[in-house]
CSV table of C-alpha atoms in Angstrom, one decimal:
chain,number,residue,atom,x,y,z
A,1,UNK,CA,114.8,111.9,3.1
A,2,UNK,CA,112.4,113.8,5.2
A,3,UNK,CA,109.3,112.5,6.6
A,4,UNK,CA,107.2,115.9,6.1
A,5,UNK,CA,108.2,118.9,4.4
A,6,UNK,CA,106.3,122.5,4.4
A,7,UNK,CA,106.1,126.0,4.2
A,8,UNK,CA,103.5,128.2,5.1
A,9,UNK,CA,103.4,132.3,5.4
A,10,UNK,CA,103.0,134.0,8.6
A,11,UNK,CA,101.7,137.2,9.2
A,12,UNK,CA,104.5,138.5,11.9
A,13,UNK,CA,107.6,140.1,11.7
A,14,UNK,CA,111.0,138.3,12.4
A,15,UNK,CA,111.2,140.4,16.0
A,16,UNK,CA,108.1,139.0,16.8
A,17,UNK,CA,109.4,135.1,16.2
A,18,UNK,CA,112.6,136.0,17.8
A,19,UNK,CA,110.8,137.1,20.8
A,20,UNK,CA,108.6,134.7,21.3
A,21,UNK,CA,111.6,131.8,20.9
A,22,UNK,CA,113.6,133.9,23.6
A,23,UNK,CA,111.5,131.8,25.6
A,24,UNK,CA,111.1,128.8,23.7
A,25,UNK,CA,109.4,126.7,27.1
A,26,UNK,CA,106.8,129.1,26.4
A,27,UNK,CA,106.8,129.2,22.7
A,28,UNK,CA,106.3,125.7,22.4
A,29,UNK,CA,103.1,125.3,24.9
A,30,UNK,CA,101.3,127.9,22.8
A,31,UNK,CA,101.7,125.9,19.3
A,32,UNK,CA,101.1,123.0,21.1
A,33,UNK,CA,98.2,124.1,22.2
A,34,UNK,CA,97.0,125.3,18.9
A,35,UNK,CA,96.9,121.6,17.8
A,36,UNK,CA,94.0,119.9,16.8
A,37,UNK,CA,93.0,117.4,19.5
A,38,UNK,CA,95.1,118.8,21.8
A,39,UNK,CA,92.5,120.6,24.7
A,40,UNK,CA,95.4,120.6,27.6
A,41,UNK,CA,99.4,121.7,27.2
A,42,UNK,CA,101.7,122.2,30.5
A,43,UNK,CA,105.0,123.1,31.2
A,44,UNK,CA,106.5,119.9,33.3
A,45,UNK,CA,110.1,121.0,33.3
A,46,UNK,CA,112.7,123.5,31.2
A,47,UNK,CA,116.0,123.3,31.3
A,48,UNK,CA,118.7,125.2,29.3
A,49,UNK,CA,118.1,123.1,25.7
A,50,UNK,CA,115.1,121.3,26.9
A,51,UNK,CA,111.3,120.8,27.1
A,52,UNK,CA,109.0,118.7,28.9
A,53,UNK,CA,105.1,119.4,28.3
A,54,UNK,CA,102.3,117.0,29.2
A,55,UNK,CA,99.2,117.1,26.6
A,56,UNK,CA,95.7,115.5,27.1
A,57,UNK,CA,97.1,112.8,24.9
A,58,UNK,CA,100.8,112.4,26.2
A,59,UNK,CA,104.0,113.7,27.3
A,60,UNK,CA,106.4,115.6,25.1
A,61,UNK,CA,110.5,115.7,25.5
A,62,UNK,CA,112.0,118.3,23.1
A,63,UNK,CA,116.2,118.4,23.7
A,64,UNK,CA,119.4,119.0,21.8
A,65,UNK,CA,117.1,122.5,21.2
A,66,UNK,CA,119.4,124.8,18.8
A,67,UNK,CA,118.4,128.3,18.3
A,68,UNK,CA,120.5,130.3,15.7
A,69,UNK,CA,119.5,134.2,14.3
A,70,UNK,CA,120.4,135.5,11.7
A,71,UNK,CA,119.4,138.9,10.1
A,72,UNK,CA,116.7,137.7,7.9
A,73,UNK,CA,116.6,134.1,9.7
A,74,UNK,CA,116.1,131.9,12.3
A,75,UNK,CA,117.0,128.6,12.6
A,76,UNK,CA,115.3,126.2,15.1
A,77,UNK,CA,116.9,122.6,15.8
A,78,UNK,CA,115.5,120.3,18.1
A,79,UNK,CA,114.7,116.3,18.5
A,80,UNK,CA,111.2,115.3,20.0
A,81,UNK,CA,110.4,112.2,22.3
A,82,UNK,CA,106.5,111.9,22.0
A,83,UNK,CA,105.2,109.4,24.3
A,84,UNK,CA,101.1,108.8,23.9
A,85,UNK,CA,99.5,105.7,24.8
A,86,UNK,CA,101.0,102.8,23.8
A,87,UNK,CA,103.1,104.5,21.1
A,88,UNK,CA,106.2,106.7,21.6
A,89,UNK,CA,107.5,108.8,18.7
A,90,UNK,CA,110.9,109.8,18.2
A,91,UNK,CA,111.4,112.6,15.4
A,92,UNK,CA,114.0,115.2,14.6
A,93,UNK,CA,113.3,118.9,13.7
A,94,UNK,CA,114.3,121.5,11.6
A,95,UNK,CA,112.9,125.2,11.1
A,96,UNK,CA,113.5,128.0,9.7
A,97,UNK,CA,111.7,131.1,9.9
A,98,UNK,CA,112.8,133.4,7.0
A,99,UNK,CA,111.8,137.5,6.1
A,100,UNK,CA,109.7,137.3,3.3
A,101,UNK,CA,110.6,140.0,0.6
A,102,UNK,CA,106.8,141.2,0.8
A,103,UNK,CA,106.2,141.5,4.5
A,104,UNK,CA,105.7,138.9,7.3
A,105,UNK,CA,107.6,135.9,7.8
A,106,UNK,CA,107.7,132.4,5.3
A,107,UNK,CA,108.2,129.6,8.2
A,108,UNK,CA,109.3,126.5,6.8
A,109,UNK,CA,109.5,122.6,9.2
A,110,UNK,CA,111.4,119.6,8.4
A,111,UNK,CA,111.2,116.2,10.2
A,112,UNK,CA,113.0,114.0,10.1
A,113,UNK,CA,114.4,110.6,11.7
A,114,UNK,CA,111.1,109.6,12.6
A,115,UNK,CA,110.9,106.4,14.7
A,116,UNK,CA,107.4,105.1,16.7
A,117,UNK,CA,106.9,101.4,18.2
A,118,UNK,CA,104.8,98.7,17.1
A,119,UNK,CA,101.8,98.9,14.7
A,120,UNK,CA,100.4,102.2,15.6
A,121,UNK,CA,104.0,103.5,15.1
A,122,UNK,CA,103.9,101.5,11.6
A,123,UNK,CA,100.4,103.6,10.7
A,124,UNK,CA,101.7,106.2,11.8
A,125,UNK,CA,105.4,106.7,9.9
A,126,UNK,CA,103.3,105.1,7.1
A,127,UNK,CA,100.5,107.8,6.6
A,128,UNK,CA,100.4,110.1,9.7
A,129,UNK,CA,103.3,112.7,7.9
A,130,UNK,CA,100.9,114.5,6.2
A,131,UNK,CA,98.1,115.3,8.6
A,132,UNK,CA,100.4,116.0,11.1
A,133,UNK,CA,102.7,118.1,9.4
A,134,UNK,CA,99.9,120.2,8.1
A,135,UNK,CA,99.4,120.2,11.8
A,136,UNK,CA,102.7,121.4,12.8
A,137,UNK,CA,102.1,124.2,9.9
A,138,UNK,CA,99.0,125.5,11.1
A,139,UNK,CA,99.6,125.3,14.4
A,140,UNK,CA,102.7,128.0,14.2
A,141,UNK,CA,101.1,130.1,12.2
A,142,UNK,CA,98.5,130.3,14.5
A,143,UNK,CA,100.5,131.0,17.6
A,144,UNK,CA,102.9,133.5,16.2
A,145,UNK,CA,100.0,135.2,14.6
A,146,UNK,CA,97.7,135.3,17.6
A,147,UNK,CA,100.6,137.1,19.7
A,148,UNK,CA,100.5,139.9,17.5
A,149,UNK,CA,96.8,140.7,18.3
């Protein structure tokens, strides 16, 4: 069972996602950025199917990264270390942007697998899915939108 589940629309064409995941490193910092709270996002280290970023509030590990296109998809795999504080979050993720039938792009996120440490990580598996994955929603959308400007 997944821990969040959402779609939202996006106002970009596939090319334009498939561009901007050719370099994912990239990709990545710029949604990250577009979180609320987070006021700092740098690249630490990229490999070939890896991330490392450091935020205001952390450091992020993405790895296992998966990137599959299709002709009216794209299919984005990765898992996520999340370490902030005194609570480190382990998560897996599946998207999928898809060419909507009336323009622009529907971008839908799964997570799953979610694990996090003591009693904040408790609060957090508990209740935190739903802020955050309106987070993660939002936070796409407004990257891939903002590249198109």
């Amino acid at each position: 069972m997944p821990w969040f589940e959402g779609t939202t629309a996006i106002d970009c064409d596939l090319q334009a996602v498939e561009a901007s995941l050719a370099d994912f490193a990239t990709h990545l910092v710029g949604v990250v950025r577009s979180m609320p709270g987070i006021s700092e996002a740098e690249l630490l280290e990229q490999g070939e199917d890896s991330v490392t970023i450091r935020t205001n509030e952390g450091v992020m590990r993405r790895r296992n990264i998966e990137c599959s296109v299709g002709d009216d998809e794209i299919i984005l795999r990765s898992d996520e270390v999340y370490e902030a504080g005194k609570i480190t979050v382990r998560s897996h993720f599946d998207d999928a942007y898809t060419a909507s039938s009336s323009g622009g792009v529907q971008f839908r996120s799964v997570v799953s697998d979610v694990q996090a440490n003591g009693m904040l990580g408790f609060l957090y598996r508990r209740f935190g899915s739903r802020n955050m994955g309106k987070a993660l929603l939002s936070s796409q959308k407004m990257y891939l939108e903002s590249t198109q400007r």
